[in-house]
mmCIF file of C-alpha atoms in Angstrom:
data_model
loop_
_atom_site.group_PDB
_atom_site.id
_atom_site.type_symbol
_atom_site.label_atom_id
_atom_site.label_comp_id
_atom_site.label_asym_id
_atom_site.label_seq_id
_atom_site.Cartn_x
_atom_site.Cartn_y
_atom_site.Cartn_z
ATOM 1 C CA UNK Z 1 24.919 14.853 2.321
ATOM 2 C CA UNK Z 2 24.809 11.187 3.439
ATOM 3 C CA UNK Z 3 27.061 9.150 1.538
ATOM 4 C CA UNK Z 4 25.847 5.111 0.774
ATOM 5 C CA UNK Z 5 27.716 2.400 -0.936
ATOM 6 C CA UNK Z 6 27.076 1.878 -4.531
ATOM 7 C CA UNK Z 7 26.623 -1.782 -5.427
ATOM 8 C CA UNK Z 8 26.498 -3.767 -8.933
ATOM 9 C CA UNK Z 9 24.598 -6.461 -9.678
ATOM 10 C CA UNK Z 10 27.271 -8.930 -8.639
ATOM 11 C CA UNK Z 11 26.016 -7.628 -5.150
ATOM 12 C CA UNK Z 12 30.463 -5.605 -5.333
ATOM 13 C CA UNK Z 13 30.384 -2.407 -3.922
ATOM 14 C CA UNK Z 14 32.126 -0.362 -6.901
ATOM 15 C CA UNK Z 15 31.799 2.884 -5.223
ATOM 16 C CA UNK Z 16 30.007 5.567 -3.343
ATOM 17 C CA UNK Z 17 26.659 7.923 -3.980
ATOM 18 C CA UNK Z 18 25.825 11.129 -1.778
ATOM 19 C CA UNK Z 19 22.024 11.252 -1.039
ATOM 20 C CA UNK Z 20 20.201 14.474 -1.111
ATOM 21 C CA UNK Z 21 19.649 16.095 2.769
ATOM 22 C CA UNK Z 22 16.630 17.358 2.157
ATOM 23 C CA UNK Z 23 14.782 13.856 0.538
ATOM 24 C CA UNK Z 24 17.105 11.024 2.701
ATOM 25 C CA UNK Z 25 18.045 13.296 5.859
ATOM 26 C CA UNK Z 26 14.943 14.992 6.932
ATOM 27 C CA UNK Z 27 13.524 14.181 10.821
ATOM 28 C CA UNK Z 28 10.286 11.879 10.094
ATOM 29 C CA UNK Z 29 6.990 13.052 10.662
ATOM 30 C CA UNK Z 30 5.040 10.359 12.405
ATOM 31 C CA UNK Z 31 1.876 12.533 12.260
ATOM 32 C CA UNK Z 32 1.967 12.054 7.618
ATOM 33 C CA UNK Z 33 3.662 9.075 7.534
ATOM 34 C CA UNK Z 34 0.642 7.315 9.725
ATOM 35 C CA UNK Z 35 -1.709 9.583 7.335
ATOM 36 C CA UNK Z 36 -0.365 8.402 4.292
ATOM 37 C CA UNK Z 37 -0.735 4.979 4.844
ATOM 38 C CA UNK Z 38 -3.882 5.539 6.158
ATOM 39 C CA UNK Z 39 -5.428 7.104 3.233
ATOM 40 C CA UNK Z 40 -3.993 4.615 0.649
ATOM 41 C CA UNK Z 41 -5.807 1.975 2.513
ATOM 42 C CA UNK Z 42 -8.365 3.396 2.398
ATOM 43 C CA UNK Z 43 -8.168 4.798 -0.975
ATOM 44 C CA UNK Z 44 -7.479 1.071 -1.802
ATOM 45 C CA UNK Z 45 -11.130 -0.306 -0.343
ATOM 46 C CA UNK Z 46 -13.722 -0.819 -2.823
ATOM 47 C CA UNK Z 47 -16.630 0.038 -0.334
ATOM 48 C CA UNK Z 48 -18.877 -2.444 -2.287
ATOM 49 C CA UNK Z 49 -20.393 -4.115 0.851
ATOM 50 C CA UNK Z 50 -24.364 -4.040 0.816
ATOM 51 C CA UNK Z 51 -26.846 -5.377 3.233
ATOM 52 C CA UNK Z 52 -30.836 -5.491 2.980
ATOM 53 C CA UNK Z 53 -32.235 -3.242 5.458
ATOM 54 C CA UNK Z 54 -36.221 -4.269 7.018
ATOM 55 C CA UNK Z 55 -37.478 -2.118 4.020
ATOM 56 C CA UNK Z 56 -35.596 -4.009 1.548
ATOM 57 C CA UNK Z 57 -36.127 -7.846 2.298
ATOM 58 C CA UNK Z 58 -38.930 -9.706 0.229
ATOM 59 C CA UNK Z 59 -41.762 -10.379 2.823
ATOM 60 C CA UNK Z 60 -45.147 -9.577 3.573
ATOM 61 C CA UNK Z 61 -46.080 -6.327 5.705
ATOM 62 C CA UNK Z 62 -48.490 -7.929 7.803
ATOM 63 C CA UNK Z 63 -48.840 -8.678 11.180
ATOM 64 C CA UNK Z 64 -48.148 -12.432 11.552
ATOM 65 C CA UNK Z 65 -50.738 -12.745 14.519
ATOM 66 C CA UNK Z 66 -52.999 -10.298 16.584
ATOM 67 C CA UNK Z 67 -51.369 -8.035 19.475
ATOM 68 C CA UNK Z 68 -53.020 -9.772 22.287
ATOM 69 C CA UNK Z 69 -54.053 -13.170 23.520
ATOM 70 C CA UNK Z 70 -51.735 -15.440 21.348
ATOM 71 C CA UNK Z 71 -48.967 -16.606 23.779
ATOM 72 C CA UNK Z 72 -46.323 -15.258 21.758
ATOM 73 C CA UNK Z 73 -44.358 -11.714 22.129
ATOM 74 C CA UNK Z 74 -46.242 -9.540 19.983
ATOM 75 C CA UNK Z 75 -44.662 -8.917 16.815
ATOM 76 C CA UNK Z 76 -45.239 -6.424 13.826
ATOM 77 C CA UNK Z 77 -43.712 -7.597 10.762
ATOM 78 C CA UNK Z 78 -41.827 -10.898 9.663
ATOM 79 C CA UNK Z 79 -39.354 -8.479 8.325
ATOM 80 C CA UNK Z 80 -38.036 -7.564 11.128
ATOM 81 C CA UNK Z 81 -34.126 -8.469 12.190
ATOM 82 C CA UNK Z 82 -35.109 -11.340 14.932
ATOM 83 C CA UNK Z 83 -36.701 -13.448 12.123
ATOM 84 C CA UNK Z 84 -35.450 -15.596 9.901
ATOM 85 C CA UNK Z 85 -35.091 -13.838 7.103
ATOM 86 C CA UNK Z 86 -35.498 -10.323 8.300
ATOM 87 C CA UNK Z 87 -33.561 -6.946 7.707
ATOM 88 C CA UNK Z 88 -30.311 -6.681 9.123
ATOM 89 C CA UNK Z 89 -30.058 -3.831 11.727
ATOM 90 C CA UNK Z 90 -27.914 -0.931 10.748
ATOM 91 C CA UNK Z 91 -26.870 -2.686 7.487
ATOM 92 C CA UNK Z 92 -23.389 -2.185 5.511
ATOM 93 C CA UNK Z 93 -24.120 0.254 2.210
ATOM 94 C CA UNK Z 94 -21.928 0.894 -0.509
ATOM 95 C CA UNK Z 95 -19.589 3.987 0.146
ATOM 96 C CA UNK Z 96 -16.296 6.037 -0.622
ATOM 97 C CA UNK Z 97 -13.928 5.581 1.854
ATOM 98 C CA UNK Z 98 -10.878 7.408 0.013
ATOM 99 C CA UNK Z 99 -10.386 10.976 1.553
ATOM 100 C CA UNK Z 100 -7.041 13.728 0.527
ATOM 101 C CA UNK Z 101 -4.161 14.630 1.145
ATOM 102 C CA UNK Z 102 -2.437 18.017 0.271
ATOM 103 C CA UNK Z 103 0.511 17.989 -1.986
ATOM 104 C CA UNK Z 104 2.876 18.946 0.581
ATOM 105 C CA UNK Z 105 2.027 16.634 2.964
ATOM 106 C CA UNK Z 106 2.052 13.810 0.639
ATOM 107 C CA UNK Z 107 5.924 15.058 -0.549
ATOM 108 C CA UNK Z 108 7.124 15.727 3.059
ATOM 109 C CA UNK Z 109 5.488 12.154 4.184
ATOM 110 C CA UNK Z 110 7.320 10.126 1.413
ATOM 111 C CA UNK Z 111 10.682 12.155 2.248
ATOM 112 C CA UNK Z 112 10.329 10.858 5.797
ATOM 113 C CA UNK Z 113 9.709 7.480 4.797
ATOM 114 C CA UNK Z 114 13.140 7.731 2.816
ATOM 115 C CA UNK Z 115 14.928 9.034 5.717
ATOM 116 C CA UNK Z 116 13.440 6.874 8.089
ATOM 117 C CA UNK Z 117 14.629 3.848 5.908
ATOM 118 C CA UNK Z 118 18.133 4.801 5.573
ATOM 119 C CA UNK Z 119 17.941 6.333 9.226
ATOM 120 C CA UNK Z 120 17.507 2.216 9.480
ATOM 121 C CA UNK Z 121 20.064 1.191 6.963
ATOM 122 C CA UNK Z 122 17.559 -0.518 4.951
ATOM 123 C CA UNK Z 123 18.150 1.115 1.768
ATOM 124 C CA UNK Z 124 20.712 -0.541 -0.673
ATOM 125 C CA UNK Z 125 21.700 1.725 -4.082
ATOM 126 C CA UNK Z 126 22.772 -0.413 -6.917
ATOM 127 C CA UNK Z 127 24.525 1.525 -10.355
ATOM 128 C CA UNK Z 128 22.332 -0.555 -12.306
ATOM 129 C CA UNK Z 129 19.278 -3.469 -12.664
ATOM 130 C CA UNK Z 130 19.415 -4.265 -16.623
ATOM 131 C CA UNK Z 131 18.523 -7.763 -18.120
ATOM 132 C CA UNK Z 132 18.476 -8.839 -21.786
ATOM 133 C CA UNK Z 133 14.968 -10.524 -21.488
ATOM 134 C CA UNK Z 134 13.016 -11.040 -18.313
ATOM 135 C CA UNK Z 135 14.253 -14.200 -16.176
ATOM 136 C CA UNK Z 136 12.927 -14.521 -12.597
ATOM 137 C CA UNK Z 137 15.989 -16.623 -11.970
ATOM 138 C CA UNK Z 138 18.594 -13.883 -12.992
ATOM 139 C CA UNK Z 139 16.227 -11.413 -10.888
ATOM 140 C CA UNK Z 140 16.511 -13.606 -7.766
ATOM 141 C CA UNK Z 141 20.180 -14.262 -8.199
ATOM 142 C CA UNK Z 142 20.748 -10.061 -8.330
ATOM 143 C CA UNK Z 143 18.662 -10.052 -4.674
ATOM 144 C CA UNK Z 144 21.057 -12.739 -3.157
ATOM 145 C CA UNK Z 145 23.662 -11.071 -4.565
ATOM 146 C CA UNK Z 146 22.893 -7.730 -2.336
ATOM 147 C CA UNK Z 147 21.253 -10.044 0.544
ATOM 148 C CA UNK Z 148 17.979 -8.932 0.332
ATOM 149 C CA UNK Z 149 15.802 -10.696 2.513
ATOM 150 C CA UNK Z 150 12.513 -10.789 3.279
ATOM 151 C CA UNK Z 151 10.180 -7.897 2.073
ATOM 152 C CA UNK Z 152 11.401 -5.670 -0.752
ATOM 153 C CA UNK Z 153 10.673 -2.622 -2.768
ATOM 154 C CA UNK Z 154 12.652 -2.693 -5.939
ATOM 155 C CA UNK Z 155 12.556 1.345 -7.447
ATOM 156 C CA UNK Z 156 13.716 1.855 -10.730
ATOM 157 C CA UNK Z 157 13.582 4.778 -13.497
ATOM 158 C CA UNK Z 158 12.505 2.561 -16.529
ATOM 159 C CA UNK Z 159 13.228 -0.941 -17.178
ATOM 160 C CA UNK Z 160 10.015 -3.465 -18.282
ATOM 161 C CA UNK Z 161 12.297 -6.588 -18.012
ATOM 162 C CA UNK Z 162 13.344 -6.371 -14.490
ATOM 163 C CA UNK Z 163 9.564 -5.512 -13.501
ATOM 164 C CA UNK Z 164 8.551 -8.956 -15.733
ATOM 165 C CA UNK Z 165 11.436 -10.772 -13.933
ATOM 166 C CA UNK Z 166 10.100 -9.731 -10.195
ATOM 167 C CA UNK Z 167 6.674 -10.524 -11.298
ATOM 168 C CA UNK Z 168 7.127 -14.138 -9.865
ATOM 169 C CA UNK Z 169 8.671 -13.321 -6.689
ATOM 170 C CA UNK Z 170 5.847 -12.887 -3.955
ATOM 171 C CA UNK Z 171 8.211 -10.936 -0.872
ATOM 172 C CA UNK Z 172 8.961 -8.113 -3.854
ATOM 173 C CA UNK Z 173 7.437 -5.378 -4.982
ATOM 174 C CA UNK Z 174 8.262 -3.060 -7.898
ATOM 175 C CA UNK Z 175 7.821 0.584 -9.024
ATOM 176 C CA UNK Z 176 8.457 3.299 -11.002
ATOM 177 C CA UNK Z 177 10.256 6.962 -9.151
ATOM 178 C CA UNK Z 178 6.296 8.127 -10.412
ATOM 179 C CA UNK Z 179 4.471 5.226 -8.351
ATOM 180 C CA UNK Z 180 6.854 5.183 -5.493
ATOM 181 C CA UNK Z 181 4.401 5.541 -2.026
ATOM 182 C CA UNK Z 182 4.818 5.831 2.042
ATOM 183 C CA UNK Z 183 2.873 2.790 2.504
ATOM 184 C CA UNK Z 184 5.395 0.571 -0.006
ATOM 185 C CA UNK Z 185 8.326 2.021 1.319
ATOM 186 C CA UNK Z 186 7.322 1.764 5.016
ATOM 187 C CA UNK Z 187 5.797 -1.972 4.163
ATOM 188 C CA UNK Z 188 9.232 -3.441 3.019
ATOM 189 C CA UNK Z 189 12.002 -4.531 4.880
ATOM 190 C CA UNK Z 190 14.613 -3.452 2.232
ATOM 191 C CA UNK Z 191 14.221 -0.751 -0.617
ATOM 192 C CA UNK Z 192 16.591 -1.132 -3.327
ATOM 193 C CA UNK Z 193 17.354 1.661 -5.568
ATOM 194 C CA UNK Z 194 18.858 2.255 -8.579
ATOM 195 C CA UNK Z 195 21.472 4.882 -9.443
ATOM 196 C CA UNK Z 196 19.114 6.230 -11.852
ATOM 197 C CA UNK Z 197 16.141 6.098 -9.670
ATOM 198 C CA UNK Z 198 17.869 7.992 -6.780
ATOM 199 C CA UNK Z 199 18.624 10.619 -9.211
ATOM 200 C CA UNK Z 200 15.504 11.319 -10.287
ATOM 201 C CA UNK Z 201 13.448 10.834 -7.013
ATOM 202 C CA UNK Z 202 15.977 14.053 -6.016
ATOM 203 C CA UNK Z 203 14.836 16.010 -9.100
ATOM 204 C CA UNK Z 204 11.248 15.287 -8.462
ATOM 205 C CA UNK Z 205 10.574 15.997 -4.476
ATOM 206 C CA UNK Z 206 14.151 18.102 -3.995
#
C-alpha cells in the first residue's frame, strides 16, 4: 500500500495514511479514462440547437420568375439556402448526445484517474475540513495552508459548510465520495481529500 502524508488544516503534516493498491496503485487505462470524459461531455450537452430547413422557412412555393429568357440563373423557390431568407442546408436539430458506459468501466476509469493523480503527486489527504459556519475566507486560508494552487477538487464525505465556503472560489470544485468523476479529477491540478473521504471511496470501488 502507498503510504501519503496526512495533513491538518493548519496545512502540519500530523501523520501518515496507507492508500488502497487496488483504487490509488492500479496502471491507468488511457483507453476509459479518455471515454469517461468523453461521455460526461457529452452527457453534459443539452443538444437544443435547431435550424429551419427549406421546408420549414415562411415563404411562398412559387417560382420567382419563368425558367427561360429572364437573364437570371433559373431558380425554383425563394426558399432555397442562396436567398435571403432561405433554409439552411443540412440544418442543426435537436438531439441526445449522451451515450453509456458499463459499470466496470466507469469503476476501473475513476481508479485510474486516482492512481494517475498520485502517480503525479497531486493528491494531498487532510484528517479533517470542518468549519463552524461557512466563511470563504477560512476556506481559502485552509488551501494556502496545504499550497494548493491553481485548479482543485476538494472531496469530502459530508460537510455542507465547507461546500458553502468553496462556493465563492472559482479555481475549486467540490464533491461528495458519491459525485466524485474522471473528468473532475483529471480536470484539476490538485485533489484534496479528506481522511474520511479516502476511507470511504476504498469501501465503495475496493
Amino acid at each position: 500500500m502507498a503510504n501519503v502524508s496526512l495533513y491538518n488544516m493548519e496545512g502540519k503534516e500530523v501523520g501518515t495514511i496507507e492508500l488502497s493498491d487496488a483504487i490509488f496503485s492500479v496502471e491507468p487505462n488511457e483507453n476509459l479514462l479518455h471515454l469517461a470524459v468523453v461521455q460526461q461531455l457529452a452527457n453534459n450537452r443539452q443538444g437544443t440547437q435547431k435550424a429551419k430547413t427549406r421546408s420549414e422557412v415562411s415563404g411562398s412555393t412559387r417560382k420567382p420568375w419563368r425558367q427561360k429568357g429572364t437573364g437570371h440563373a433559373r431558380q425554383g423557390s425563394t426558399r432555397a439556402p442562396q436567398w435571403m431568407h432561405g433554409g439552411v442546408v443540412f440544418a442543426p436539430v435537436p438531439r441526445d448526445y449522451s451515450f453509456k458506459m458499463n459499470r466496470k468501466e466507469k469503476r476501473a476509469a475513476l481508479k485510474s484517474a486516482l492512481s494517475d493523480r498520485l502517480a503525479q503527486g497531486k493528491i494531498i489527504v487532510v484528517d479533517e475540513l470542518k468549519f463552524d459556519a461557512p466563511k470563504t475566507k477560512d476556506f481559502v486560508k485552509v488551501l494556502d495552508n496545504l499550497k494548493v494552487a491553481g485548479k482543485a477538487l476538494v472531496v469530502l464525505d459530508a460537510d455542507a459548510n465547507v461546500i458553502k465556503s468553496a462556493n465563492n472560489v472559482p479555481t475549486v470544485k467540490t464533491s461528495y465520495t458519491n459525485t466524485i468523476n474522471v473528468y473532475d479529477i483529471m480536470n484539476a491540478q490538485t485533489v484534496v481529500l479528506t481522511q474520511a473521504a479516502v476511507k470511504k471511496i476504498e469501501e465503495v470501488y475496493a
